[in-house]
Coordinates of C-alpha atoms in Angstrom, one line a residue:
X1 CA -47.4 -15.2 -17.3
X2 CA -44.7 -14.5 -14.4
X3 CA -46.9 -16.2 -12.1
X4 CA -47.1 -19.4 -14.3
X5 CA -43.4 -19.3 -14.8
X6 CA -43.2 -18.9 -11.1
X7 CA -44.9 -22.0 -11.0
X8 CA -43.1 -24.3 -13.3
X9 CA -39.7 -23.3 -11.2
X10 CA -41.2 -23.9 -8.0
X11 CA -42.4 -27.3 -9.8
X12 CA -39.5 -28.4 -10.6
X13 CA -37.1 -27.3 -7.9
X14 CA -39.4 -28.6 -5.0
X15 CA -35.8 -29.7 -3.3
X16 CA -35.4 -26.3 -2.9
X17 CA -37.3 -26.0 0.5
X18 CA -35.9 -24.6 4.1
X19 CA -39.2 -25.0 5.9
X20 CA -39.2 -26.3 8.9
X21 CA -42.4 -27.0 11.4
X22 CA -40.3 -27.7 14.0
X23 CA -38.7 -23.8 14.7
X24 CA -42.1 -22.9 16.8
X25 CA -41.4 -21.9 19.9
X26 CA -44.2 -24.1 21.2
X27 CA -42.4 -27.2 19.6
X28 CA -38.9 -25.6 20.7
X29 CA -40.2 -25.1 24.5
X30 CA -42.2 -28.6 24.9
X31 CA -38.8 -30.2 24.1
X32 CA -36.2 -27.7 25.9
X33 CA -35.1 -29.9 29.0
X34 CA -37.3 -32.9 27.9
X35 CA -35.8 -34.3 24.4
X36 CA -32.6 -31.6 24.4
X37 CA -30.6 -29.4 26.5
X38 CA -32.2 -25.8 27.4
X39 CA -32.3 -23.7 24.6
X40 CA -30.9 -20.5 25.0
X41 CA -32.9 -18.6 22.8
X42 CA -34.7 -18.1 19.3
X43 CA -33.1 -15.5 16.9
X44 CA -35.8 -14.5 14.2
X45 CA -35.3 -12.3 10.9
X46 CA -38.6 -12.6 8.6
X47 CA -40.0 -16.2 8.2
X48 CA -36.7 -17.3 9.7
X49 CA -36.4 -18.9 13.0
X50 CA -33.5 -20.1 14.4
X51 CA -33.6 -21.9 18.3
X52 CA -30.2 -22.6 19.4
X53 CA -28.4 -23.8 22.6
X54 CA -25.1 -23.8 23.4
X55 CA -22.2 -25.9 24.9
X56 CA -18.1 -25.7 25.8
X57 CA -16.8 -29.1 26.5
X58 CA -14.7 -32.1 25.8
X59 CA -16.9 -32.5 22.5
X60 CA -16.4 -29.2 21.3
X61 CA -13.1 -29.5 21.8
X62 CA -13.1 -26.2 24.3
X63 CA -14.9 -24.0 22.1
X64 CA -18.2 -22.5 22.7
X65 CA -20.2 -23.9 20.2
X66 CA -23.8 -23.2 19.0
X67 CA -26.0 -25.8 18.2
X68 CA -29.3 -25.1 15.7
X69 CA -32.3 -27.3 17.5
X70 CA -32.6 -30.7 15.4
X71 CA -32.3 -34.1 16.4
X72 CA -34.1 -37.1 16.2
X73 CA -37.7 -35.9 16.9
X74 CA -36.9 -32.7 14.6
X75 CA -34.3 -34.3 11.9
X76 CA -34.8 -31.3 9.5
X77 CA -32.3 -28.3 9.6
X78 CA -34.9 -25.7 7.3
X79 CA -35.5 -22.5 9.4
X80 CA -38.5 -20.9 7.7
X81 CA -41.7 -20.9 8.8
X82 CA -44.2 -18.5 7.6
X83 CA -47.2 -18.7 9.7
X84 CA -48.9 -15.5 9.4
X85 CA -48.2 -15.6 5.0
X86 CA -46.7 -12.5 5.3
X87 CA -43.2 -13.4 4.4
X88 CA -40.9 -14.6 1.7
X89 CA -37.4 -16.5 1.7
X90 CA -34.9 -13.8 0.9
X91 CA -31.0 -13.5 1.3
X92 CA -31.2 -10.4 3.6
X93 CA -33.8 -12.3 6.2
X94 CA -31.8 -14.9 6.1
X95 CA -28.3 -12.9 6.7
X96 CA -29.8 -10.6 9.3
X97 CA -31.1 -13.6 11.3
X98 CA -27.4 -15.5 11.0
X99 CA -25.7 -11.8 12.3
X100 CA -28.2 -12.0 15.2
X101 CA -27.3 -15.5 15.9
X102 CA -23.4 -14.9 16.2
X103 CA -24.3 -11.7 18.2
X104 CA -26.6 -13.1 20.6
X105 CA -24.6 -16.4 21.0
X106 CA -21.1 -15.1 21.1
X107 CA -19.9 -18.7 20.2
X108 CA -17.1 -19.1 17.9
X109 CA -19.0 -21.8 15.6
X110 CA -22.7 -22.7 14.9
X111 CA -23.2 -26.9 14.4
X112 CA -26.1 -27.0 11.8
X113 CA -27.7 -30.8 11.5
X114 CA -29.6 -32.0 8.8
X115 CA -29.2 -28.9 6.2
X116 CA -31.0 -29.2 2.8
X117 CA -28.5 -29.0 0.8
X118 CA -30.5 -28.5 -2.0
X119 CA -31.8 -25.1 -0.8
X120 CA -31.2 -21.7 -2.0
X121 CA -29.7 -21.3 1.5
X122 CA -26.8 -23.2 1.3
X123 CA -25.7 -20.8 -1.3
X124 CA -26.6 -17.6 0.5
X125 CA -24.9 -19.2 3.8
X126 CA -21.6 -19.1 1.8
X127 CA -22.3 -15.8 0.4
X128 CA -22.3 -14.6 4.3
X129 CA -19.4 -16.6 5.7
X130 CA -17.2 -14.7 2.4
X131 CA -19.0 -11.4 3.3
X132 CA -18.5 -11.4 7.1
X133 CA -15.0 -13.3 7.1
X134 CA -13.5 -13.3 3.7
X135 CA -13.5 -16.9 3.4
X136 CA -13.4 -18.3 -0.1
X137 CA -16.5 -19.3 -1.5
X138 CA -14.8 -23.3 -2.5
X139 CA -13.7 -23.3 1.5
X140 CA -16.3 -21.6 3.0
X141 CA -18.4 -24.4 4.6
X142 CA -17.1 -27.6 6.1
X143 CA -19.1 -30.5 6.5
X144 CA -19.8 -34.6 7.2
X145 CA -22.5 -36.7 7.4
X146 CA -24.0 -36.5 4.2
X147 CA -27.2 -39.0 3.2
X148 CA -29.7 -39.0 1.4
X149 CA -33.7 -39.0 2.8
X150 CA -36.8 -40.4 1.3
X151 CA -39.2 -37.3 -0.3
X152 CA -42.4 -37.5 -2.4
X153 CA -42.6 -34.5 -5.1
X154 CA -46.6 -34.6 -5.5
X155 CA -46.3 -32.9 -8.9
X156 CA -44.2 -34.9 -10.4
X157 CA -44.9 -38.7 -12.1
X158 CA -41.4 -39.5 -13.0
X159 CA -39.6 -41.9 -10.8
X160 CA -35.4 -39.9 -11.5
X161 CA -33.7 -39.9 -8.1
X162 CA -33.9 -36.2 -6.9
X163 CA -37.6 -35.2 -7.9
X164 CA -39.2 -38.2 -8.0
X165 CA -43.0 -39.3 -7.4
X166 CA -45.1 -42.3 -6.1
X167 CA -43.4 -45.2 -7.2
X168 CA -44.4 -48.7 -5.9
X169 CA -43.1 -51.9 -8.2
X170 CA -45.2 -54.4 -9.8
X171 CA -44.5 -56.6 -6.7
X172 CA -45.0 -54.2 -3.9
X173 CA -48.3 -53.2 -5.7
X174 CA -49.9 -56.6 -5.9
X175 CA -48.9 -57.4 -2.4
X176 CA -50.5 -54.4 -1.0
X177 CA -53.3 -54.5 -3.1
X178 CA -54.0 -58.3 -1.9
X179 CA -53.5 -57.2 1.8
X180 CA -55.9 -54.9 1.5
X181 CA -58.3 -57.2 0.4
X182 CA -57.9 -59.8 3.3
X183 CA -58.0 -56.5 5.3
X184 CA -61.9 -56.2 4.0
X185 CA -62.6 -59.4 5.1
X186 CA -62.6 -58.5 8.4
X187 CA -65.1 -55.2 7.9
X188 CA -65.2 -52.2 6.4
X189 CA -61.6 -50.5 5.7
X190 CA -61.5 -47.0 6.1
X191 CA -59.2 -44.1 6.2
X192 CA -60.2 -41.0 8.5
X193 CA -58.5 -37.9 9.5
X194 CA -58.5 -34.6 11.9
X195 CA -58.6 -32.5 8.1
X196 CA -61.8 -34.5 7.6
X197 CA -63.5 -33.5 11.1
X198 CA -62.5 -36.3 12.7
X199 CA -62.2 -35.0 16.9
X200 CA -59.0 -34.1 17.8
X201 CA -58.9 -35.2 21.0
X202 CA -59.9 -38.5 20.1
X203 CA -57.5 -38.9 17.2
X204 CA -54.6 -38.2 19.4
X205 CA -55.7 -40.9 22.4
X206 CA -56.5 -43.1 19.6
X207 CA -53.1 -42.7 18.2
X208 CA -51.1 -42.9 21.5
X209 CA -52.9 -46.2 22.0
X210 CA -52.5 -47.5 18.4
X211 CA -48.7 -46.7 18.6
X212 CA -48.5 -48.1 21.9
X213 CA -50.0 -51.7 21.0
X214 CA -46.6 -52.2 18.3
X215 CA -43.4 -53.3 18.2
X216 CA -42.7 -49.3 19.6
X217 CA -43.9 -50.2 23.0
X218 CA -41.7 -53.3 23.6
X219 CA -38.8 -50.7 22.8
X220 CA -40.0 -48.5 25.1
X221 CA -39.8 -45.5 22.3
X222 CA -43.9 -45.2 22.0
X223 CA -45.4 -41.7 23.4
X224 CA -47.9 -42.6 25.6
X225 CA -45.0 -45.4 27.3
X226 CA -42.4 -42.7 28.0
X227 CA -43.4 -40.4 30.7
X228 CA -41.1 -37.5 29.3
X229 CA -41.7 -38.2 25.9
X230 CA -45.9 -38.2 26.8
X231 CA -45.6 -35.2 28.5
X232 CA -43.7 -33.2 25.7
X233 CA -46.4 -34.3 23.4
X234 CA -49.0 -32.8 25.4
X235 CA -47.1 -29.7 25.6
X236 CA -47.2 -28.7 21.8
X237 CA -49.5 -31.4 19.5
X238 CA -52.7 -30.3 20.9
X239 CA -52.7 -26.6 19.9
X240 CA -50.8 -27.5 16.8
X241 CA -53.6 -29.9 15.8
X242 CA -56.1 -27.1 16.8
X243 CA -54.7 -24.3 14.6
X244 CA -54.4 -27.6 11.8
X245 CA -50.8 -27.2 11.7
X246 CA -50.5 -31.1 12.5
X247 CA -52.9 -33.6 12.0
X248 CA -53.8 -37.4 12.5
X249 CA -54.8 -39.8 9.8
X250 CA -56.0 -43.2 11.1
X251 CA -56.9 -46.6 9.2
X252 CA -59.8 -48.5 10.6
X253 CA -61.3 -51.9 10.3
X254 CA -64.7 -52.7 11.1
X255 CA -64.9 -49.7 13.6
X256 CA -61.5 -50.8 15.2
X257 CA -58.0 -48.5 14.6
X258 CA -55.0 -50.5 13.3
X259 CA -52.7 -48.0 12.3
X260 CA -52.2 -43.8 12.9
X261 CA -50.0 -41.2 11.7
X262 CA -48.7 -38.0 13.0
X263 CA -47.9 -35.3 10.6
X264 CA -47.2 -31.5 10.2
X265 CA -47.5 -28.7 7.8
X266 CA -45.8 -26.0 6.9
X267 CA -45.4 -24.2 3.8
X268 CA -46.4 -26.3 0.6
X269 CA -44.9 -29.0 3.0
X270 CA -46.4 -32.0 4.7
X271 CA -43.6 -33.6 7.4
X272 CA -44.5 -37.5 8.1
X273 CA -43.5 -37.6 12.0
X274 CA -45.0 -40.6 13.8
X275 CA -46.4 -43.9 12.9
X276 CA -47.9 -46.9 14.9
X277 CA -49.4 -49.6 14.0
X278 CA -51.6 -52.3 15.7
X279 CA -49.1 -55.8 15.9
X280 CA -52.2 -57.8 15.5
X281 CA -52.5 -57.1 12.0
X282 CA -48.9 -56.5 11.4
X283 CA -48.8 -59.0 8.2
X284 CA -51.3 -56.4 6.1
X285 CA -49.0 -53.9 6.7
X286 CA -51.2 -51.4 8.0
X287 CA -48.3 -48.7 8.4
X288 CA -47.6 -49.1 4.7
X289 CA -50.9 -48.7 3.7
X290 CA -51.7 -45.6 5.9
X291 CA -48.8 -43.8 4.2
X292 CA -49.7 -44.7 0.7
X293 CA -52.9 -43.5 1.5
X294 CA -52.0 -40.5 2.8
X295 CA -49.5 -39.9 0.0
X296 CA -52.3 -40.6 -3.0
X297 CA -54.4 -37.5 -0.8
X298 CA -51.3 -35.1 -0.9
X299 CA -50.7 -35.9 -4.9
X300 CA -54.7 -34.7 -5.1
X301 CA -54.1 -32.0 -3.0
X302 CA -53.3 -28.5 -4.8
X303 CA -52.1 -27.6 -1.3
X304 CA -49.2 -29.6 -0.7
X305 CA -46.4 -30.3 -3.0
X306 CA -44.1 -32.6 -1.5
X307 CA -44.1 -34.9 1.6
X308 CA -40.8 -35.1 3.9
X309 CA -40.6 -38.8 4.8
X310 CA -38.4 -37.2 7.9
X311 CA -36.8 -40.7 7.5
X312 CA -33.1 -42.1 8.1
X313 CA -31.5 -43.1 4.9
X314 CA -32.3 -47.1 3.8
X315 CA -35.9 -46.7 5.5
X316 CA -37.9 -49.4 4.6
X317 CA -41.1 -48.4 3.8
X318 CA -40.7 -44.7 2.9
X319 CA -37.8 -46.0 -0.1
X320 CA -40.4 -48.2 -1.6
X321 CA -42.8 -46.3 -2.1
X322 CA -41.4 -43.0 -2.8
X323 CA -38.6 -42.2 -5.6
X324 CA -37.8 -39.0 -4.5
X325 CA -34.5 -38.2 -2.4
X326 CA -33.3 -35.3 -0.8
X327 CA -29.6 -34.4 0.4
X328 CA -28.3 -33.2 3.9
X329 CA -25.5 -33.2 5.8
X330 CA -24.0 -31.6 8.9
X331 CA -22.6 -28.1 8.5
X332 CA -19.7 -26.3 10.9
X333 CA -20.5 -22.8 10.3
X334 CA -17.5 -20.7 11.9
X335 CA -18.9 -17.7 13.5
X336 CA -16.0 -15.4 13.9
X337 CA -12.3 -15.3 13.1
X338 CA -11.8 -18.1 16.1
X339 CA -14.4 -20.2 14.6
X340 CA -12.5 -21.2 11.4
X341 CA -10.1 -23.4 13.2
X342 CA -13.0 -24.5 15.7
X343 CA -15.0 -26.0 12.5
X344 CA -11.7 -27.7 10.9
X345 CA -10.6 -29.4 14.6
X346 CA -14.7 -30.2 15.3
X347 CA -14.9 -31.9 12.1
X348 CA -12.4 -33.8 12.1
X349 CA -13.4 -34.9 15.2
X350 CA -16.6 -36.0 13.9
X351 CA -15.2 -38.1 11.1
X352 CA -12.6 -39.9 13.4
X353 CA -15.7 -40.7 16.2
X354 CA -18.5 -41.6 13.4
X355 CA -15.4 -43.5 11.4
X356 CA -14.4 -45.4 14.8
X357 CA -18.4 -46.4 15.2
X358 CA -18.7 -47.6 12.5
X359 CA -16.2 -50.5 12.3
X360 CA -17.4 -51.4 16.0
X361 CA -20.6 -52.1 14.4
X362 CA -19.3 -53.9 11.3
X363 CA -17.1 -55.7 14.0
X364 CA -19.8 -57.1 15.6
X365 CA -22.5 -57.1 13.0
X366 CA -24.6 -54.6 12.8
X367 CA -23.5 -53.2 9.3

C-alpha cells in the first residue's frame, strides 16, 4: 500500500526532479577548459554532485563568486545523480554537500543557473540559507531569469500546463502523418537505436555526419565541424553510450539516415540533448518525427517517466508536441554573511544588463 501511494505522488509530482546527467565528472572534465572555464572542483554529499568554478571580476562586481557548472550544453541546474542506486534525495545530503561547497569554495556567493524550481530542493535550499545565516524564509533567495521549458510527463494524458503529456493538434497530426507517408515513398522508414543493439560506434559517426549535413553546419555549431566541440564529445559520449547512460536514436530511409538524436539518462529521466537532421529532406520534418517517435517509446516505457526537452523557452518543435512545462530561473545563493549584499548588487546587475539587451534587440528586431 505505501509503495503504491509512493507511486501515485511520484506520478503526479514528476516536476519535482533535481537530476541531472550532466554532474559526472567525465561530462564535468571533457568540458573544463573546452565549453567553460576550469572547474575547480566537485563537492559530493550522497547522490549529490555539485562541480563548480569560481571567478572575482568586473562581473561579479569584486566578489568571489561560485558558479554551479551549467550552460548551454548542460542547461539543467539538478544535482543528483544516483548511479550506483544506492541513494535517495534527502535534506541532510543535500545540506551537507551545500556546507562543503561554501567551505571548499570560500566564495561569498554561489550563482546557480537553470534551478527546477519545482523541486523539493528549492525548499530545503531556503531551509539552509535560514539555518546557516538567519535569513528569513520570504527573503532568503534572490533570483532572475525565470522561463518556462518544454517537459513530457509520460504518465500523464492530460494536456494542463505543468504536468502535461503528448499533445499534438489536429493540424500538426495530419501534417506529420502525411509527411511520413511521402517519407515511405522513398523506401522503407525506420527508427533504430543504440538500446535496440544498434553499434555504438556507428550510431555516433552516423550522427556526427547526419548533424553535420543541416542547417547546424552552415552555423558552424555542429559537433563533428567544431574542433573543440568534436574533441569534447569524444572525451565523455563514448563511455556514456557504453555504460547506456546516453544513447542514439536514428531515422532511416531506404537504408540512408536522415535525422539522429543524442540523449541521456538519469534517474526516471530521459534528457533530449542533440538533434540533426539531413537538409535534403528537411520539408518531412525528419527532426520532428524522430522526437515524436522517441517520445511515443518513453510513454511505453515503465522506465522513464518524463523527458527534459532541455529546450529554451518558445522552442519550436519541443512546444508542439509536448504540453508539459517546467519552471527555472537563476538563483544568487549568498554563502556567508558577505554574500547577502553580493547577491542583492549581482542581481541587480543582471536585470539592468539582460533589461539593456533586450531593447537592443527589440531596437533592431530581433524581438
Amino acid at each position: 500500500m505505501l509503495q503504491q501511494i509512493r507511486f501515485i505522488q511520484e506520478a503526479a509530482n514528476l516536476t519535482d526532479r533535481f537530476d541531472n546527467p550532466f554532474v559526472d565528472d567525465l561530462f564535468v572534465r571533457a568540458g573544463a577548459g573546452r565549453l567553460t572555464a576550469p572547474v575547480h572542483g566537485i563537492v559530493q554529499s550522497g547522490g549529490y554532485q555539485l562541480p563548480f568554478d569560481l571567478q572575482r571580476d568586473s562581473r561579479t562586481l569584486g566578489f568571489l563568486t561560485a558558479g554551479f557548472l551549467a550552460h548551454g550544453n548542460c542547461p539543467i541546474g539538478g544535482a543528483f545523480l544516483n548511479k550506483s542506486g544506492y541513494y535517495e534525495r534527502n535534506e541532510d545530503d543535500f545540506h551537507s554537500v551545500l556546507d562543503l561547497l561554501a567551505e571548499t569554495s570560500g566564495a561569498n556567493l554561489l550563482l546557480w543557473p537553470y534551478f527546477p524550481l519545482k523541486a523539493r530542493e528549492f525548499g530545503w535550499l531556503k531551509n539552509w540559507l535560514v539555518k546557516r545565516l538567519g535569513l528569513s524564509p520570504e527573503n532568503a533567495i534572490l533570483s532572475t531569469r525565470f522561463h518556462q521549458r518544454a517537459f513530457l510527463n509520460c504518465e500523464s494524458p492530460s494536456v494542463s500546463e505543468e504536468d502535461g503529456g503528448l499533445y499534438l493538434s489536429r493540424n500538426k497530426r495530419k501534417t506529420t502523418g502525411r509527411q511520413l507517408r511521402r517519407l515511405e515513398e522513398f523506401g522503407t522508414v525506420e527508427f533504430i537505436s543504440t538500446r535496440d543493439g544498434l553499434a555504438k560506434e556507428e550510431a555516433l559517426d552516423t550522427f556526427l555526419q547526419v548533424e553535420a549535413s543541416g542547417w547546424k553546419a552552415t552555423r558552424g555549431t555542429a559537433l563533428a565541424v567544431d574542433p573543440k566541440l568534436r574533441a569534447f564529445v569524444g572525451d565523455f559520449l563514448p563511455q556514456m553510450l557504453a555504460e547506456d547512460r546516453a544513447h542514439i536514436d536514428l531515422m532511416r530511409v531506404d537504408g540512408r539516415s536522415i535525422s539522429g538524436l543524442v540523449s541521456f539518462r538519469a534517474g526516471q529521466g530521459l534528457f533530449t540533448w542533440k538533434t540533426g537532421m539531413d537538409n535534403v529532406y528537411k520539408r518531412y520534418s525528419p527532426g520532428v518525427q524522430i522526437l515524436l517517435e522517441l517520445s511515443r517509446q518513453a510513454i511505453a516505457d515503465p522506465g522513464i517517466d518524463y523527458i527534459d526537452s532541455l529546450a529554451d523557452s518558445g522552442h519550436p518543435v519541443a512546444e508542439h508536441i509536448w504540453a508539459g512545462r517546467r519552471g527555472l530561473a537563476l538563483l544568487f545563493v549568498p554563502l556567508n554573511s558577505m554574500g547577502i549584499a553580493a547577491a542583492k548588487g549581482l542581481r541587480a546587475a543582471y536585470v539592468a544588463r539582460d533589461t539593456a539587451r533586450y531593447w537592443a534587440k527589440r531596437s533592431l528586431g530581433r524581438v
